[in-house]
């Protein structure tokens, strides 16, 4: 009797633990969706405020276009969240993504069709067909994330013995290929973001500290040396990129954020400063009236900061941090290495984009042209983010099948 009673109690405990784990998994998915919806609604409201400077017809058309993009993003999220993420981890999928990336980036960079592959702000990377534009370099961050996650996980889930350094060197090879392709497209800002995503995953990987810190040190040192040399000697060939770097360094070290040399950053800082503690109120900002270029996209946070003030900025930063924490919590609780690295890569992609965009808006980072997740109006960024969040939910929900 005692043995049977013990067995029944043990079975009841297992059932209770299983039910609690199911609740936790579903709660994580629910919370991720809720935070994403909150950020999307904030972005929609901020976008509407930013375009109030136009007449009614233009505002209507822009809102319809933006809502259409959000609808496509929701569909992309749903589709991605329902598929099995493990289909992306094999070698054939890596080869397919790599080949597609090389061919597509080179076509966009060198094919002589400026109406289809336009040059915007000195860089390429867009495909424009009948008024609709897609930024390929932004959309391809998702395949890149999948590739480096599968490389880091190579040999771990199937028990094959592959050296972690071999996987790391393969990741650097892929990074080098895409940096070369992005330089062909003259898109240095996106290239820097690819580097930051890669180093974030290296830091989160199972590499030993004695390997991680030298890699990060070499990366930071190389970036510092390159930036210094480019600042000193890049004026003759660097074009607007050198100008942006020079503005940043002069502004940071000598407080030369004047309204001529550093117009965007100067006006952005004016917006934040005049917003004060509680802001000017929704729709009452003035920097959107042709003072700040790209106020709906790269500098969308400037409008938000001006109208919602320091309190609003604090709340939106907390919201970003909550979503990042939820993403990393999924990574921490995932059993497979590929799922763990895939979700961690998405976390790195998300949080580094937040850091870059807000850092640019407050003058701590050179202007790189990176949109703010869910807040900036860039359609390609919203689509890429929706797929990324769909992958996180897919990995999280996959644990329901294991219980």
Short mmCIF file of C-alpha atoms in Angstrom, two decimals:
data_model
loop_
_atom_site.label_atom_id
_atom_site.label_comp_id
_atom_site.label_asym_id
_atom_site.label_seq_id
_atom_site.Cartn_x
_atom_site.Cartn_y
_atom_site.Cartn_z
CA UNK A 1 0.00 0.00 0.00
CA UNK A 2 2.79 2.42 0.90
CA UNK A 3 4.49 1.77 -2.43
CA UNK A 4 1.25 2.34 -4.37
CA UNK A 5 0.53 5.51 -2.40
CA UNK A 6 4.03 6.83 -3.07
CA UNK A 7 3.65 6.06 -6.78
CA UNK A 8 0.30 7.85 -6.97
CA UNK A 9 1.68 10.91 -5.16
CA UNK A 10 4.69 10.95 -7.49
CA UNK A 11 2.42 10.75 -10.54
CA UNK A 12 0.25 13.57 -9.20
CA UNK A 13 3.36 15.70 -8.64
CA UNK A 14 4.52 15.07 -12.22
CA UNK A 15 1.11 16.01 -13.59
CA UNK A 16 1.05 19.19 -11.50
CA UNK A 17 4.58 20.16 -12.62
CA UNK A 18 3.63 19.49 -16.23
CA UNK A 19 0.54 21.68 -15.97
CA UNK A 20 2.54 24.48 -14.32
CA UNK A 21 5.18 24.31 -17.06
CA UNK A 22 2.49 24.50 -19.75
CA UNK A 23 1.03 27.57 -18.04
CA UNK A 24 4.50 29.20 -17.89
CA UNK A 25 5.16 28.54 -21.58
CA UNK A 26 1.80 29.92 -22.67
CA UNK A 27 2.22 32.90 -20.35
CA UNK A 28 5.57 33.73 -21.97
CA UNK A 29 4.02 33.62 -25.43
CA UNK A 30 1.10 35.76 -24.25
CA UNK A 31 3.40 38.34 -22.66
CA UNK A 32 5.61 38.57 -25.76
CA UNK A 33 2.56 39.19 -27.94
CA UNK A 34 1.12 41.79 -25.52
CA UNK A 35 4.39 43.78 -25.35
CA UNK A 36 4.80 43.64 -29.14
CA UNK A 37 1.22 44.91 -29.59
CA UNK A 38 1.85 47.74 -27.10
CA UNK A 39 5.00 48.80 -28.98
CA UNK A 40 3.22 48.59 -32.35
CA UNK A 41 0.36 50.79 -31.05
CA UNK A 42 2.86 53.31 -29.65
CA UNK A 43 4.62 53.30 -33.02
CA UNK A 44 1.33 53.79 -34.87
CA UNK A 45 0.32 56.71 -32.65
CA UNK A 46 3.80 58.26 -32.96
CA UNK A 47 3.70 57.83 -36.74
CA UNK A 48 0.33 59.58 -36.94
CA UNK A 49 1.65 62.46 -34.85
CA UNK A 50 4.76 62.74 -37.05
CA UNK A 51 2.75 63.06 -40.29
CA UNK A 52 0.26 65.65 -39.00
CA UNK A 53 2.33 68.27 -40.81
CA UNK A 54 0.89 67.06 -44.13
CA UNK A 55 -2.57 67.77 -45.52
CA UNK A 56 -5.46 65.40 -44.83
CA UNK A 57 -5.20 63.40 -48.08
CA UNK A 58 -1.50 62.67 -47.63
CA UNK A 59 -2.04 61.73 -43.97
CA UNK A 60 -4.82 59.33 -45.00
CA UNK A 61 -2.68 57.68 -47.70
CA UNK A 62 0.31 57.34 -45.39
CA UNK A 63 -1.82 55.80 -42.64
CA UNK A 64 -3.39 53.30 -45.06
CA UNK A 65 0.06 52.28 -46.28
CA UNK A 66 1.40 51.94 -42.73
CA UNK A 67 -1.61 49.92 -41.54
CA UNK A 68 -1.23 47.66 -44.60
CA UNK A 69 2.40 47.01 -43.65
CA UNK A 70 1.36 46.27 -40.05
CA UNK A 71 -1.25 43.80 -41.34
CA UNK A 72 1.40 42.02 -43.42
CA UNK A 73 3.67 41.99 -40.37
CA UNK A 74 0.95 40.35 -38.27
CA UNK A 75 0.43 37.68 -40.94
CA UNK A 76 4.21 37.10 -41.13
CA UNK A 77 4.35 36.75 -37.34
CA UNK A 78 1.51 34.22 -37.27
CA UNK A 79 2.93 32.09 -40.08
CA UNK A 80 6.43 32.05 -38.58
CA UNK A 81 5.16 31.26 -35.08
CA UNK A 82 3.32 28.15 -36.32
CA UNK A 83 6.15 26.51 -38.29
CA UNK A 84 8.77 24.17 -36.86
CA UNK A 85 11.92 26.28 -36.42
CA UNK A 86 14.12 23.17 -36.71
CA UNK A 87 13.68 23.16 -40.50
CA UNK A 88 16.21 26.02 -40.63
CA UNK A 89 19.10 24.36 -38.81
CA UNK A 90 20.47 21.96 -41.46
CA UNK A 91 23.45 22.55 -43.71
CA UNK A 92 21.35 22.75 -46.89
CA UNK A 93 19.35 25.66 -45.48
CA UNK A 94 22.55 27.52 -44.56
CA UNK A 95 23.90 27.02 -48.06
CA UNK A 96 20.59 28.20 -49.57
CA UNK A 97 20.52 31.38 -47.46
CA UNK A 98 24.21 32.10 -48.13
CA UNK A 99 23.86 31.63 -51.89
CA UNK A 100 20.66 33.67 -52.00
CA UNK A 101 22.29 36.47 -50.00
CA UNK A 102 25.38 36.65 -52.21
CA UNK A 103 23.39 36.63 -55.47
CA UNK A 104 20.74 39.08 -54.27
CA UNK A 105 23.16 41.57 -52.70
CA UNK A 106 25.42 41.59 -55.78
CA UNK A 107 22.46 42.10 -58.13
CA UNK A 108 21.21 45.04 -56.05
CA UNK A 109 24.74 46.49 -55.84
CA UNK A 110 25.78 46.26 -59.49
CA UNK A 111 22.76 45.66 -61.75
CA UNK A 112 22.29 48.82 -63.88
CA UNK A 113 18.62 49.51 -63.11
CA UNK A 114 18.41 52.62 -60.87
CA UNK A 115 14.61 52.71 -60.98
CA UNK A 116 14.38 49.20 -59.48
CA UNK A 117 17.57 49.32 -57.36
CA UNK A 118 17.76 52.99 -56.31
CA UNK A 119 20.55 54.71 -54.39
CA UNK A 120 19.11 56.34 -51.25
CA UNK A 121 21.18 58.59 -48.95
CA UNK A 122 24.37 57.43 -50.68
CA UNK A 123 23.72 53.70 -50.20
CA UNK A 124 21.98 50.87 -52.00
CA UNK A 125 20.06 47.90 -50.69
CA UNK A 126 16.51 48.67 -51.79
CA UNK A 127 14.27 47.04 -54.36
CA UNK A 128 11.53 49.36 -55.61
CA UNK A 129 8.65 48.11 -57.76
CA UNK A 130 5.56 50.23 -58.55
CA UNK A 131 5.89 52.50 -55.53
CA UNK A 132 6.67 49.75 -53.02
CA UNK A 133 10.17 49.49 -51.57
CA UNK A 134 11.87 46.67 -49.69
CA UNK A 135 15.22 47.08 -47.96
CA UNK A 136 16.92 43.76 -48.64
CA UNK A 137 19.74 44.37 -46.16
CA UNK A 138 17.17 44.80 -43.37
CA UNK A 139 15.07 41.77 -44.32
CA UNK A 140 18.15 39.56 -44.68
CA UNK A 141 19.07 40.03 -41.03
CA UNK A 142 16.69 37.15 -40.28
CA UNK A 143 18.40 34.60 -42.57
CA UNK A 144 21.76 35.85 -41.23
CA UNK A 145 20.59 35.26 -37.64
CA UNK A 146 19.43 31.76 -38.57
CA UNK A 147 22.76 30.96 -40.26
CA UNK A 148 25.01 32.03 -37.39
CA UNK A 149 22.74 30.33 -34.81
CA UNK A 150 22.91 27.05 -36.74
CA UNK A 151 26.70 27.38 -37.05
CA UNK A 152 27.14 27.88 -33.30
CA UNK A 153 24.81 24.94 -32.61
CA UNK A 154 26.55 22.68 -35.14
CA UNK A 155 27.51 19.34 -33.57
CA UNK A 156 25.81 20.02 -30.23
CA UNK A 157 22.24 18.77 -30.63
CA UNK A 158 23.20 15.62 -32.56
CA UNK A 159 26.21 14.76 -30.37
CA UNK A 160 28.77 15.23 -33.15
CA UNK A 161 32.10 16.43 -31.80
CA UNK A 162 32.91 19.73 -33.50
CA UNK A 163 35.32 22.21 -31.96
CA UNK A 164 33.64 25.41 -30.68
CA UNK A 165 36.50 27.40 -32.26
CA UNK A 166 35.76 25.78 -35.63
CA UNK A 167 32.15 26.93 -35.35
CA UNK A 168 33.29 30.40 -34.31
CA UNK A 169 35.67 30.70 -37.27
CA UNK A 170 32.82 29.63 -39.58
CA UNK A 171 30.67 32.39 -38.09
CA UNK A 172 33.43 34.94 -38.76
CA UNK A 173 33.70 33.67 -42.35
CA UNK A 174 29.98 34.27 -42.87
CA UNK A 175 30.26 37.68 -41.19
CA UNK A 176 33.18 38.61 -43.47
CA UNK A 177 31.19 37.64 -46.56
CA UNK A 178 28.21 39.78 -45.56
CA UNK A 179 30.36 42.74 -44.50
CA UNK A 180 31.99 42.64 -47.95
CA UNK A 181 28.55 42.52 -49.60
CA UNK A 182 27.26 45.39 -47.46
CA UNK A 183 30.32 47.48 -48.33
CA UNK A 184 29.52 46.82 -52.00
CA UNK A 185 26.09 48.28 -51.23
CA UNK A 186 27.74 51.19 -49.36
CA UNK A 187 25.63 50.37 -46.30
CA UNK A 188 28.12 50.72 -43.46
CA UNK A 189 25.42 51.24 -40.80
CA UNK A 190 23.73 47.91 -41.46
CA UNK A 191 27.16 46.25 -41.59
CA UNK A 192 27.91 47.53 -38.09
CA UNK A 193 24.59 46.11 -36.92
CA UNK A 194 25.47 42.68 -38.37
CA UNK A 195 28.75 42.85 -36.44
CA UNK A 196 26.98 43.73 -33.18
CA UNK A 197 24.50 40.86 -33.59
CA UNK A 198 27.41 38.46 -34.16
CA UNK A 199 29.40 39.63 -31.13
CA UNK A 200 26.29 39.49 -28.96
CA UNK A 201 25.82 35.83 -29.85
CA UNK A 202 29.51 35.11 -29.28
CA UNK A 203 29.15 36.61 -25.81
CA UNK A 204 26.03 34.49 -25.14
CA UNK A 205 27.53 31.28 -26.53
CA UNK A 206 29.15 28.44 -24.58
CA UNK A 207 32.65 29.55 -25.54
CA UNK A 208 35.00 29.85 -22.58
CA UNK A 209 35.68 33.32 -21.18
CA UNK A 210 39.35 33.04 -22.09
CA UNK A 211 38.27 32.84 -25.74
CA UNK A 212 35.31 35.26 -25.66
CA UNK A 213 37.07 38.24 -24.09
CA UNK A 214 40.08 38.25 -26.46
CA UNK A 215 37.66 38.08 -29.43
CA UNK A 216 35.60 40.98 -28.09
CA UNK A 217 38.76 42.96 -27.23
CA UNK A 218 40.16 42.46 -30.73
CA UNK A 219 36.81 43.49 -32.23
CA UNK A 220 36.52 46.67 -30.15
CA UNK A 221 40.19 47.57 -30.75
CA UNK A 222 39.86 47.01 -34.50
CA UNK A 223 36.72 49.17 -34.66
CA UNK A 224 38.41 51.94 -32.66
CA UNK A 225 41.54 51.92 -34.85
CA UNK A 226 39.49 51.81 -38.06
CA UNK A 227 37.31 54.71 -36.87
CA UNK A 228 40.36 56.81 -35.95
CA UNK A 229 42.10 56.18 -39.28
CA UNK A 230 38.88 56.84 -41.20
CA UNK A 231 38.35 60.05 -39.22
CA UNK A 232 41.86 61.28 -39.92
CA UNK A 233 42.41 60.17 -43.52
CA UNK A 234 39.00 59.26 -44.99
CA UNK A 235 37.84 62.70 -46.11
CA UNK A 236 38.97 62.25 -49.73
CA UNK A 237 37.12 58.97 -50.30
CA UNK A 238 34.70 58.53 -47.39
CA UNK A 239 32.02 60.92 -48.60
CA UNK A 240 29.00 61.31 -46.33
CA UNK A 241 30.17 58.42 -44.11
CA UNK A 242 33.32 60.35 -43.16
CA UNK A 243 31.22 63.46 -42.64
CA UNK A 244 28.89 61.59 -40.25
CA UNK A 245 31.81 60.15 -38.26
CA UNK A 246 33.54 63.54 -38.08
CA UNK A 247 30.33 65.19 -36.87
CA UNK A 248 29.92 62.54 -34.19
CA UNK A 249 33.49 62.74 -32.84
CA UNK A 250 33.62 66.54 -32.95
CA UNK A 251 30.24 66.75 -31.27
CA UNK A 252 31.12 64.21 -28.59
CA UNK A 253 34.56 65.56 -27.75
CA UNK A 254 34.22 69.27 -28.52
CA UNK A 255 30.45 69.85 -28.21
CA UNK A 256 30.18 70.94 -31.85
CA UNK A 257 26.62 69.81 -32.42
CA UNK A 258 25.77 73.04 -34.22
CA UNK A 259 22.73 73.42 -36.46
CA UNK A 260 24.79 73.42 -39.64
CA UNK A 261 27.32 70.59 -39.40
CA UNK A 262 25.18 68.26 -37.26
CA UNK A 263 21.70 69.41 -38.18
CA UNK A 264 19.80 66.16 -37.50
CA UNK A 265 21.43 65.49 -34.14
CA UNK A 266 21.21 69.14 -33.09
CA UNK A 267 17.48 69.31 -33.78
CA UNK A 268 16.94 65.91 -32.16
CA UNK A 269 18.64 67.11 -28.98
CA UNK A 270 16.55 70.29 -29.09
CA UNK A 271 13.44 68.10 -29.27
CA UNK A 272 14.48 66.01 -26.27
CA UNK A 273 15.52 69.10 -24.31
CA UNK A 274 12.35 71.09 -24.93
CA UNK A 275 10.23 68.03 -24.10
CA UNK A 276 11.24 68.34 -20.47
CA UNK A 277 9.91 65.95 -17.85
CA UNK A 278 6.39 65.30 -19.18
CA UNK A 279 6.69 66.48 -22.79
CA UNK A 280 4.67 68.97 -24.81
CA UNK A 281 1.73 66.62 -25.17
CA UNK A 282 0.66 64.27 -27.94
CA UNK A 283 0.67 65.98 -31.34
CA UNK A 284 2.18 69.21 -29.99
CA UNK A 285 5.80 68.62 -31.04
CA UNK A 286 7.36 71.10 -33.46
CA UNK A 287 10.53 69.29 -34.59
CA UNK A 288 8.46 67.21 -37.06
CA UNK A 289 7.65 70.36 -39.04
CA UNK A 290 10.61 69.94 -41.40
CA UNK A 291 13.17 70.50 -38.65
CA UNK A 292 14.28 66.85 -38.37
CA UNK A 293 14.70 64.83 -41.58
CA UNK A 294 13.56 61.15 -41.38
CA UNK A 295 11.34 62.03 -38.40
CA UNK A 296 9.01 59.12 -39.20
CA UNK A 297 11.80 56.56 -39.55
CA UNK A 298 15.31 56.81 -38.11
CA UNK A 299 14.51 59.76 -35.80
CA UNK A 300 10.99 58.71 -34.77
CA UNK A 301 12.08 58.57 -31.13
CA UNK A 302 12.87 62.31 -31.25
CA UNK A 303 9.21 63.11 -31.87
CA UNK A 304 8.21 60.74 -29.09
CA UNK A 305 10.71 62.26 -26.64
CA UNK A 306 9.62 65.80 -27.44
CA UNK A 307 5.92 65.06 -26.98
CA UNK A 308 6.09 62.53 -24.10
CA UNK A 309 9.12 63.88 -22.24
CA UNK A 310 11.56 62.10 -19.96
CA UNK A 311 8.77 60.08 -18.30
CA UNK A 312 7.57 58.78 -21.67
CA UNK A 313 11.12 57.89 -22.68
CA UNK A 314 11.63 56.01 -19.42
CA UNK A 315 8.42 54.03 -19.93
CA UNK A 316 9.22 53.06 -23.50
CA UNK A 317 12.75 52.01 -22.52
CA UNK A 318 11.26 49.84 -19.76
CA UNK A 319 8.92 48.29 -22.34
CA UNK A 320 11.86 47.49 -24.62
CA UNK A 321 13.73 45.98 -21.68
CA UNK A 322 10.74 43.83 -20.71
CA UNK A 323 10.51 42.41 -24.25
CA UNK A 324 14.25 41.75 -24.32
CA UNK A 325 14.02 39.98 -20.94
CA UNK A 326 11.15 37.82 -22.18
CA UNK A 327 13.12 36.86 -25.30
CA UNK A 328 16.20 35.92 -23.29
CA UNK A 329 14.02 33.99 -20.85
CA UNK A 330 12.82 31.85 -23.76
CA UNK A 331 16.44 31.28 -24.81
CA UNK A 332 17.43 30.32 -21.26
CA UNK A 333 14.63 27.75 -20.97
CA UNK A 334 15.14 26.15 -24.40
CA UNK A 335 16.76 22.71 -24.33
CA UNK A 336 18.14 22.52 -27.89
CA UNK A 337 21.26 24.53 -28.70
CA UNK A 338 19.90 25.69 -32.05
CA UNK A 339 16.70 26.99 -30.45
CA UNK A 340 18.72 28.63 -27.67
CA UNK A 341 21.12 30.38 -30.06
CA UNK A 342 18.36 31.33 -32.48
CA UNK A 343 16.34 33.11 -29.80
CA UNK A 344 19.47 34.69 -28.29
CA UNK A 345 20.35 36.02 -31.77
CA UNK A 346 16.90 37.57 -32.05
CA UNK A 347 17.43 39.14 -28.63
CA UNK A 348 20.76 40.56 -29.80
CA UNK A 349 19.22 41.80 -33.06
CA UNK A 350 16.44 43.54 -31.14
CA UNK A 351 18.37 45.16 -28.30
CA UNK A 352 21.34 46.33 -30.40
CA UNK A 353 18.91 47.99 -32.80
CA UNK A 354 17.32 49.81 -29.86
CA UNK A 355 20.74 50.89 -28.55
CA UNK A 356 21.95 52.10 -31.96
CA UNK A 357 18.82 54.08 -32.82
CA UNK A 358 18.41 55.83 -29.47
CA UNK A 359 22.18 56.32 -29.22
CA UNK A 360 22.11 58.13 -32.57
CA UNK A 361 19.13 60.29 -31.56
CA UNK A 362 20.89 61.55 -28.41
CA UNK A 363 24.27 62.00 -30.10
CA UNK A 364 26.17 59.11 -28.50
CA UNK A 365 26.55 57.09 -31.74
CA UNK A 366 27.21 58.30 -35.31
CA UNK A 367 24.19 58.41 -37.63
CA UNK A 368 23.89 54.86 -39.02
CA UNK A 369 20.39 54.77 -40.47
CA UNK A 370 19.08 51.97 -38.22
CA UNK A 371 15.32 52.13 -37.40
CA UNK A 372 13.88 51.76 -33.90
CA UNK A 373 12.03 48.42 -33.46
CA UNK A 374 8.23 48.79 -33.86
CA UNK A 375 8.41 52.59 -33.51
CA UNK A 376 10.05 53.64 -36.78
CA UNK A 377 7.82 53.39 -39.83
CA UNK A 378 10.21 51.37 -42.01
CA UNK A 379 8.19 48.55 -43.60
CA UNK A 380 11.15 46.22 -44.09
CA UNK A 381 12.15 46.59 -40.44
CA UNK A 382 8.60 45.84 -39.23
CA UNK A 383 8.38 42.74 -41.44
CA UNK A 384 11.79 41.49 -40.28
CA UNK A 385 10.91 42.09 -36.61
CA UNK A 386 7.57 40.27 -36.98
CA UNK A 387 9.33 37.22 -38.42
CA UNK A 388 11.95 37.38 -35.65
CA UNK A 389 9.31 37.50 -32.92
CA UNK A 390 7.46 34.68 -34.67
CA UNK A 391 10.61 32.55 -34.42
CA UNK A 392 10.85 33.29 -30.69
CA UNK A 393 7.24 32.17 -30.17
CA UNK A 394 7.84 29.09 -32.35
CA UNK A 395 10.81 28.06 -30.19
CA UNK A 396 8.90 28.76 -26.98
CA UNK A 397 5.80 26.81 -28.07
CA UNK A 398 7.90 23.86 -29.28
CA UNK A 399 8.45 22.96 -25.63
CA UNK A 400 4.75 22.13 -25.33
CA UNK A 401 5.37 19.08 -27.54
CA UNK A 402 8.20 17.93 -25.27
CA UNK A 403 6.12 17.90 -22.10
#
